DNA sequence: AAGGTGACTAACA
DNA sequence: ATGTTAGCCACCT
């Protein structure tokens, strides 16, 4: 995993079903806390058929990004709801209760790796 | 090789 | 509280 994108995919693959993460959180876990936009870029080029659950990544406000050009936000909302995530529709935007669904990975201090 | 572009964010006004 | 601004940095012309 020498590629930035690959690291993004690896982390996103670790998001459990029914949980979500944010662009910033993933960037931080890669070690580049300011590279949230790059995370979005990486997810942009993930095919629907891939094993990367791109739909489990939303923005820091708990909203499905309306700037999303790769897939309609509606599709992302459907995928999340299919996993049991409660998605509210407010003013044409899809919002998620972030404190409730945010993925909070445990850190393994021993090896400096994460679960 | 150099500059433009964002599935973002935190900081301001 | 809500709207704007300015950093951000790997990728793609």
mmCIF file with all atom_site columns, C-alpha atoms (C1' of nucleotides) in Angstrom:
data_model
loop_
_atom_site.group_PDB
_atom_site.id
_atom_site.type_symbol
_atom_site.label_atom_id
_atom_site.label_alt_id
_atom_site.label_comp_id
_atom_site.label_asym_id
_atom_site.label_entity_id
_atom_site.label_seq_id
_atom_site.pdbx_PDB_ins_code
_atom_site.Cartn_x
_atom_site.Cartn_y
_atom_site.Cartn_z
_atom_site.occupancy
_atom_site.B_iso_or_equiv
_atom_site.pdbx_formal_charge
_atom_site.auth_seq_id
_atom_site.auth_comp_id
_atom_site.auth_asym_id
_atom_site.auth_atom_id
_atom_site.pdbx_PDB_model_num
ATOM 1   C CA    . UNK A 1 1   ? 0.000   0.000  0.000   1.00 0.00 ? 1   UNK A CA    1
ATOM 2   C CA    . UNK A 1 2   ? 2.131   2.735  -1.295  1.00 0.00 ? 2   UNK A CA    1
ATOM 3   C CA    . UNK A 1 3   ? -0.692  4.634  -2.844  1.00 0.00 ? 3   UNK A CA    1
ATOM 4   C CA    . UNK A 1 4   ? -2.790  7.161  -1.008  1.00 0.00 ? 4   UNK A CA    1
ATOM 5   C CA    . UNK A 1 5   ? -5.925  5.805  -2.605  1.00 0.00 ? 5   UNK A CA    1
ATOM 6   C CA    . UNK A 1 6   ? -5.056  2.278  -1.543  1.00 0.00 ? 6   UNK A CA    1
ATOM 7   C CA    . UNK A 1 7   ? -4.769  3.383  2.053   1.00 0.00 ? 7   UNK A CA    1
ATOM 8   C CA    . UNK A 1 8   ? -8.149  5.057  1.838   1.00 0.00 ? 8   UNK A CA    1
ATOM 9   C CA    . UNK A 1 9   ? -9.707  1.904  0.456   1.00 0.00 ? 9   UNK A CA    1
ATOM 10  C CA    . UNK A 1 10  ? -8.099  -0.211 3.112   1.00 0.00 ? 10  UNK A CA    1
ATOM 11  C CA    . UNK A 1 11  ? -9.512  1.905  5.901   1.00 0.00 ? 11  UNK A CA    1
ATOM 12  C CA    . UNK A 1 12  ? -12.935 2.251  4.328   1.00 0.00 ? 12  UNK A CA    1
ATOM 13  C CA    . UNK A 1 13  ? -13.095 -1.510 3.995   1.00 0.00 ? 13  UNK A CA    1
ATOM 14  C CA    . UNK A 1 14  ? -12.773 -1.617 7.747   1.00 0.00 ? 14  UNK A CA    1
ATOM 15  C CA    . UNK A 1 15  ? -15.968 0.305  8.395   1.00 0.00 ? 15  UNK A CA    1
ATOM 16  C CA    . UNK A 1 16  ? -18.473 -2.160 9.809   1.00 0.00 ? 16  UNK A CA    1
ATOM 17  C CA    . UNK A 1 17  ? -21.928 -2.627 8.342   1.00 0.00 ? 17  UNK A CA    1
ATOM 18  C CA    . UNK A 1 18  ? -24.378 -0.155 9.771   1.00 0.00 ? 18  UNK A CA    1
ATOM 19  C CA    . UNK A 1 19  ? -21.723 2.351  10.785  1.00 0.00 ? 19  UNK A CA    1
ATOM 20  C CA    . UNK A 1 20  ? -20.435 5.424  8.984   1.00 0.00 ? 20  UNK A CA    1
ATOM 21  C CA    . UNK A 1 21  ? -17.245 7.453  8.910   1.00 0.00 ? 21  UNK A CA    1
ATOM 22  C CA    . UNK A 1 22  ? -16.282 10.906 7.696   1.00 0.00 ? 22  UNK A CA    1
ATOM 23  C CA    . UNK A 1 23  ? -13.776 12.102 5.125   1.00 0.00 ? 23  UNK A CA    1
ATOM 24  C CA    . UNK A 1 24  ? -11.833 13.933 7.781   1.00 0.00 ? 24  UNK A CA    1
ATOM 25  C CA    . UNK A 1 25  ? -11.744 10.949 10.084  1.00 0.00 ? 25  UNK A CA    1
ATOM 26  C CA    . UNK A 1 26  ? -10.338 8.718  7.389   1.00 0.00 ? 26  UNK A CA    1
ATOM 27  C CA    . UNK A 1 27  ? -7.772  11.308 6.397   1.00 0.00 ? 27  UNK A CA    1
ATOM 28  C CA    . UNK A 1 28  ? -6.708  11.533 10.011  1.00 0.00 ? 28  UNK A CA    1
ATOM 29  C CA    . UNK A 1 29  ? -6.315  7.779  10.224  1.00 0.00 ? 29  UNK A CA    1
ATOM 30  C CA    . UNK A 1 30  ? -4.064  7.826  7.204   1.00 0.00 ? 30  UNK A CA    1
ATOM 31  C CA    . UNK A 1 31  ? -1.925  10.408 8.919   1.00 0.00 ? 31  UNK A CA    1
ATOM 32  C CA    . UNK A 1 32  ? -2.918  13.395 6.813   1.00 0.00 ? 32  UNK A CA    1
ATOM 33  C CA    . UNK A 1 33  ? -5.603  15.173 8.839   1.00 0.00 ? 33  UNK A CA    1
ATOM 34  C CA    . UNK A 1 34  ? -5.856  17.951 6.275   1.00 0.00 ? 34  UNK A CA    1
ATOM 35  C CA    . UNK A 1 35  ? -6.369  15.723 3.284   1.00 0.00 ? 35  UNK A CA    1
ATOM 36  C CA    . UNK A 1 36  ? -10.082 15.151 3.641   1.00 0.00 ? 36  UNK A CA    1
ATOM 37  C CA    . UNK A 1 37  ? -10.702 16.235 0.077   1.00 0.00 ? 37  UNK A CA    1
ATOM 38  C CA    . UNK A 1 38  ? -8.324  13.619 -1.181  1.00 0.00 ? 38  UNK A CA    1
ATOM 39  C CA    . UNK A 1 39  ? -10.369 10.970 0.542   1.00 0.00 ? 39  UNK A CA    1
ATOM 40  C CA    . UNK A 1 40  ? -13.338 12.140 -1.465  1.00 0.00 ? 40  UNK A CA    1
ATOM 41  C CA    . UNK A 1 41  ? -11.248 11.991 -4.600  1.00 0.00 ? 41  UNK A CA    1
ATOM 42  C CA    . UNK A 1 42  ? -10.240 8.433  -3.836  1.00 0.00 ? 42  UNK A CA    1
ATOM 43  C CA    . UNK A 1 43  ? -13.795 7.340  -3.246  1.00 0.00 ? 43  UNK A CA    1
ATOM 44  C CA    . UNK A 1 44  ? -14.868 8.996  -6.475  1.00 0.00 ? 44  UNK A CA    1
ATOM 45  C CA    . UNK A 1 45  ? -13.060 6.356  -8.467  1.00 0.00 ? 45  UNK A CA    1
ATOM 46  C CA    . UNK A 1 46  ? -14.342 3.314  -6.641  1.00 0.00 ? 46  UNK A CA    1
ATOM 47  C CA    . UNK A 1 47  ? -16.599 1.151  -8.815  1.00 0.00 ? 47  UNK A CA    1
ATOM 48  C CA    . UNK A 1 48  ? -19.948 0.105  -7.363  1.00 0.00 ? 48  UNK A CA    1
ATOM 49  C CA    . UNK A 1 49  ? -18.961 -3.528 -7.662  1.00 0.00 ? 49  UNK A CA    1
ATOM 50  C CA    . UNK A 1 50  ? -15.797 -3.125 -5.635  1.00 0.00 ? 50  UNK A CA    1
ATOM 51  C CA    . UNK A 1 51  ? -15.476 -4.366 -2.097  1.00 0.00 ? 51  UNK A CA    1
ATOM 52  C CA    . UNK A 1 52  ? -15.039 -0.821 -0.859  1.00 0.00 ? 52  UNK A CA    1
ATOM 53  C CA    . UNK A 1 53  ? -18.148 0.367  1.000   1.00 0.00 ? 53  UNK A CA    1
ATOM 54  C CA    . UNK A 1 54  ? -17.839 3.931  -0.275  1.00 0.00 ? 54  UNK A CA    1
ATOM 55  C CA    . UNK A 1 55  ? -21.385 4.712  0.826   1.00 0.00 ? 55  UNK A CA    1
ATOM 56  C CA    . UNK A 1 56  ? -20.420 4.494  4.488   1.00 0.00 ? 56  UNK A CA    1
ATOM 57  C CA    . UNK A 1 57  ? -18.439 7.722  4.192   1.00 0.00 ? 57  UNK A CA    1
ATOM 58  C CA    . UNK A 1 58  ? -20.215 11.038 4.704   1.00 0.00 ? 58  UNK A CA    1
ATOM 59  C CA    . UNK A 1 59  ? -19.144 14.534 5.640   1.00 0.00 ? 59  UNK A CA    1
ATOM 60  C CA    . UNK A 1 60  ? -18.435 15.918 9.079   1.00 0.00 ? 60  UNK A CA    1
ATOM 61  C CA    . UNK A 1 61  ? -21.906 17.395 9.415   1.00 0.00 ? 61  UNK A CA    1
ATOM 62  C CA    . UNK A 1 62  ? -23.518 13.998 9.073   1.00 0.00 ? 62  UNK A CA    1
ATOM 63  C CA    . UNK A 1 63  ? -24.849 14.816 5.628   1.00 0.00 ? 63  UNK A CA    1
ATOM 64  C CA    . UNK A 1 64  ? -24.484 12.935 2.361   1.00 0.00 ? 64  UNK A CA    1
ATOM 65  C CA    . UNK A 1 65  ? -22.446 15.289 0.222   1.00 0.00 ? 65  UNK A CA    1
ATOM 66  C CA    . UNK A 1 66  ? -24.497 17.004 -2.419  1.00 0.00 ? 66  UNK A CA    1
ATOM 67  C CA    . UNK A 1 67  ? -21.343 17.616 -4.417  1.00 0.00 ? 67  UNK A CA    1
ATOM 68  C CA    . UNK A 1 68  ? -21.197 13.913 -5.076  1.00 0.00 ? 68  UNK A CA    1
ATOM 69  C CA    . UNK A 1 69  ? -20.934 13.427 -8.804  1.00 0.00 ? 69  UNK A CA    1
ATOM 70  C CA    . UNK A 1 70  ? -19.977 9.776  -8.887  1.00 0.00 ? 70  UNK A CA    1
ATOM 71  C CA    . UNK A 1 71  ? -23.241 8.489  -7.497  1.00 0.00 ? 71  UNK A CA    1
ATOM 72  C CA    . UNK A 1 72  ? -26.540 10.174 -6.703  1.00 0.00 ? 72  UNK A CA    1
ATOM 73  C CA    . UNK A 1 73  ? -26.868 10.907 -2.981  1.00 0.00 ? 73  UNK A CA    1
ATOM 74  C CA    . UNK A 1 74  ? -30.130 9.031  -3.173  1.00 0.00 ? 74  UNK A CA    1
ATOM 75  C CA    . UNK A 1 75  ? -28.316 5.818  -4.024  1.00 0.00 ? 75  UNK A CA    1
ATOM 76  C CA    . UNK A 1 76  ? -25.988 6.301  -1.079  1.00 0.00 ? 76  UNK A CA    1
ATOM 77  C CA    . UNK A 1 77  ? -28.939 6.883  1.216   1.00 0.00 ? 77  UNK A CA    1
ATOM 78  C CA    . UNK A 1 78  ? -30.604 3.709  0.021   1.00 0.00 ? 78  UNK A CA    1
ATOM 79  C CA    . UNK A 1 79  ? -27.511 1.633  0.598   1.00 0.00 ? 79  UNK A CA    1
ATOM 80  C CA    . UNK A 1 80  ? -27.175 2.975  4.121   1.00 0.00 ? 80  UNK A CA    1
ATOM 81  C CA    . UNK A 1 81  ? -30.814 2.406  4.959   1.00 0.00 ? 81  UNK A CA    1
ATOM 82  C CA    . UNK A 1 82  ? -30.472 -1.154 3.684   1.00 0.00 ? 82  UNK A CA    1
ATOM 83  C CA    . UNK A 1 83  ? -27.878 -1.639 6.422   1.00 0.00 ? 83  UNK A CA    1
ATOM 84  C CA    . UNK A 1 84  ? -30.198 -0.342 9.083   1.00 0.00 ? 84  UNK A CA    1
ATOM 85  C CA    . UNK A 1 85  ? -28.906 3.207  9.243   1.00 0.00 ? 85  UNK A CA    1
ATOM 86  C CA    . UNK A 1 86  ? -31.623 5.745  9.890   1.00 0.00 ? 86  UNK A CA    1
ATOM 87  C CA    . UNK A 1 87  ? -31.418 8.397  7.203   1.00 0.00 ? 87  UNK A CA    1
ATOM 88  C CA    . UNK A 1 88  ? -33.549 11.497 7.547   1.00 0.00 ? 88  UNK A CA    1
ATOM 89  C CA    . UNK A 1 89  ? -34.562 13.507 4.541   1.00 0.00 ? 89  UNK A CA    1
ATOM 90  C CA    . UNK A 1 90  ? -34.503 17.194 5.234   1.00 0.00 ? 90  UNK A CA    1
ATOM 91  C CA    . UNK A 1 91  ? -34.960 19.779 2.517   1.00 0.00 ? 91  UNK A CA    1
ATOM 92  C CA    . UNK A 1 92  ? -33.729 17.412 -0.168  1.00 0.00 ? 92  UNK A CA    1
ATOM 93  C CA    . UNK A 1 93  ? -30.676 16.476 1.851   1.00 0.00 ? 93  UNK A CA    1
ATOM 94  C CA    . UNK A 1 94  ? -29.954 13.169 3.517   1.00 0.00 ? 94  UNK A CA    1
ATOM 95  C CA    . UNK A 1 95  ? -28.779 13.474 7.092   1.00 0.00 ? 95  UNK A CA    1
ATOM 96  C CA    . UNK A 1 96  ? -27.549 10.890 9.533   1.00 0.00 ? 96  UNK A CA    1
ATOM 97  C CA    . UNK A 1 97  ? -27.300 10.945 13.307  1.00 0.00 ? 97  UNK A CA    1
ATOM 98  C CA    . UNK A 1 98  ? -23.518 11.099 13.441  1.00 0.00 ? 98  UNK A CA    1
ATOM 99  C CA    . UNK A 1 99  ? -23.009 10.561 17.205  1.00 0.00 ? 99  UNK A CA    1
ATOM 100 C CA    . UNK A 1 100 ? -25.132 7.442  16.913  1.00 0.00 ? 100 UNK A CA    1
ATOM 101 C CA    . UNK A 1 101 ? -23.641 5.847  13.832  1.00 0.00 ? 101 UNK A CA    1
ATOM 102 C CA    . UNK A 1 102 ? -20.086 7.167  13.641  1.00 0.00 ? 102 UNK A CA    1
ATOM 103 C CA    . UNK A 1 103 ? -17.540 4.418  13.528  1.00 0.00 ? 103 UNK A CA    1
ATOM 104 C CA    . UNK A 1 104 ? -15.231 4.655  16.487  1.00 0.00 ? 104 UNK A CA    1
ATOM 105 C CA    . UNK A 1 105 ? -12.408 2.205  15.877  1.00 0.00 ? 105 UNK A CA    1
ATOM 106 C CA    . UNK A 1 106 ? -10.378 0.891  18.764  1.00 0.00 ? 106 UNK A CA    1
ATOM 107 C CA    . UNK A 1 107 ? -6.699  1.617  18.688  1.00 0.00 ? 107 UNK A CA    1
ATOM 108 C CA    . UNK A 1 108 ? -4.242  -1.180 19.278  1.00 0.00 ? 108 UNK A CA    1
ATOM 109 C CA    . UNK A 1 109 ? -1.391  0.581  20.976  1.00 0.00 ? 109 UNK A CA    1
ATOM 110 C CA    . UNK A 1 110 ? 0.821   -2.486 21.129  1.00 0.00 ? 110 UNK A CA    1
ATOM 111 C CA    . UNK A 1 111 ? 1.570   -2.680 17.458  1.00 0.00 ? 111 UNK A CA    1
ATOM 112 C CA    . UNK A 1 112 ? 0.496   0.780  16.469  1.00 0.00 ? 112 UNK A CA    1
ATOM 113 C CA    . UNK A 1 113 ? -2.142  -0.724 14.296  1.00 0.00 ? 113 UNK A CA    1
ATOM 114 C CA    . UNK A 1 114 ? -5.863  -0.357 14.291  1.00 0.00 ? 114 UNK A CA    1
ATOM 115 C CA    . UNK A 1 115 ? -8.753  -2.720 14.228  1.00 0.00 ? 115 UNK A CA    1
ATOM 116 C "C1'" . DA  B 2 1   ? 6.879   20.526 -14.969 1.00 0.00 ? 1   DA  B "C1'" 1
ATOM 117 C "C1'" . DA  B 2 2   ? 3.450   23.599 -13.380 1.00 0.00 ? 2   DA  B "C1'" 1
ATOM 118 C "C1'" . DG  B 2 3   ? -0.961  24.803 -12.413 1.00 0.00 ? 3   DG  B "C1'" 1
ATOM 119 C "C1'" . DG  B 2 4   ? -5.919  23.555 -11.787 1.00 0.00 ? 4   DG  B "C1'" 1
ATOM 120 C "C1'" . DT  B 2 5   ? -9.283  20.713 -9.347  1.00 0.00 ? 5   DT  B "C1'" 1
ATOM 121 C "C1'" . DG  B 2 6   ? -12.105 19.025 -5.787  1.00 0.00 ? 6   DG  B "C1'" 1
ATOM 122 C "C1'" . DA  B 2 7   ? -17.582 13.062 -2.474  1.00 0.00 ? 7   DA  B "C1'" 1
ATOM 123 C "C1'" . DC  B 2 8   ? -13.681 18.511 2.841   1.00 0.00 ? 8   DC  B "C1'" 1
ATOM 124 C "C1'" . DT  B 2 9   ? -13.168 21.409 7.056   1.00 0.00 ? 9   DT  B "C1'" 1
ATOM 125 C "C1'" . DA  B 2 10  ? -12.307 24.541 10.508  1.00 0.00 ? 10  DA  B "C1'" 1
ATOM 126 C "C1'" . DA  B 2 11  ? -12.233 29.244 11.165  1.00 0.00 ? 11  DA  B "C1'" 1
ATOM 127 C "C1'" . DC  B 2 12  ? -14.308 33.708 10.523  1.00 0.00 ? 12  DC  B "C1'" 1
ATOM 128 C "C1'" . DA  B 2 13  ? -17.787 37.635 9.619   1.00 0.00 ? 13  DA  B "C1'" 1
ATOM 129 C "C1'" . DA  C 3 1   ? -27.212 30.436 13.669  1.00 0.00 ? 1   DA  C "C1'" 1
ATOM 130 C "C1'" . DT  C 3 2   ? -25.953 30.731 8.690   1.00 0.00 ? 2   DT  C "C1'" 1
ATOM 131 C "C1'" . DG  C 3 3   ? -22.996 32.110 4.800   1.00 0.00 ? 3   DG  C "C1'" 1
ATOM 132 C "C1'" . DT  C 3 4   ? -18.121 32.835 3.038   1.00 0.00 ? 4   DT  C "C1'" 1
ATOM 133 C "C1'" . DT  C 3 5   ? -13.075 32.119 2.881   1.00 0.00 ? 5   DT  C "C1'" 1
ATOM 134 C "C1'" . DA  C 3 6   ? -8.978  30.145 2.861   1.00 0.00 ? 6   DA  C "C1'" 1
ATOM 135 C "C1'" . DG  C 3 7   ? -5.998  26.184 3.541   1.00 0.00 ? 7   DG  C "C1'" 1
ATOM 136 C "C1'" . DC  C 3 8   ? -5.466  21.442 2.029   1.00 0.00 ? 8   DC  C "C1'" 1
ATOM 137 C "C1'" . DC  C 3 9   ? -2.490  17.994 -1.064  1.00 0.00 ? 9   DC  C "C1'" 1
ATOM 138 C "C1'" . DA  C 3 10  ? -2.632  13.795 -4.301  1.00 0.00 ? 10  DA  C "C1'" 1
ATOM 139 C "C1'" . DC  C 3 11  ? -4.153  13.506 -9.017  1.00 0.00 ? 11  DC  C "C1'" 1
ATOM 140 C "C1'" . DC  C 3 12  ? -4.856  14.771 -13.498 1.00 0.00 ? 12  DC  C "C1'" 1
ATOM 141 C "C1'" . DT  C 3 13  ? -4.148  17.518 -17.504 1.00 0.00 ? 13  DT  C "C1'" 1
#
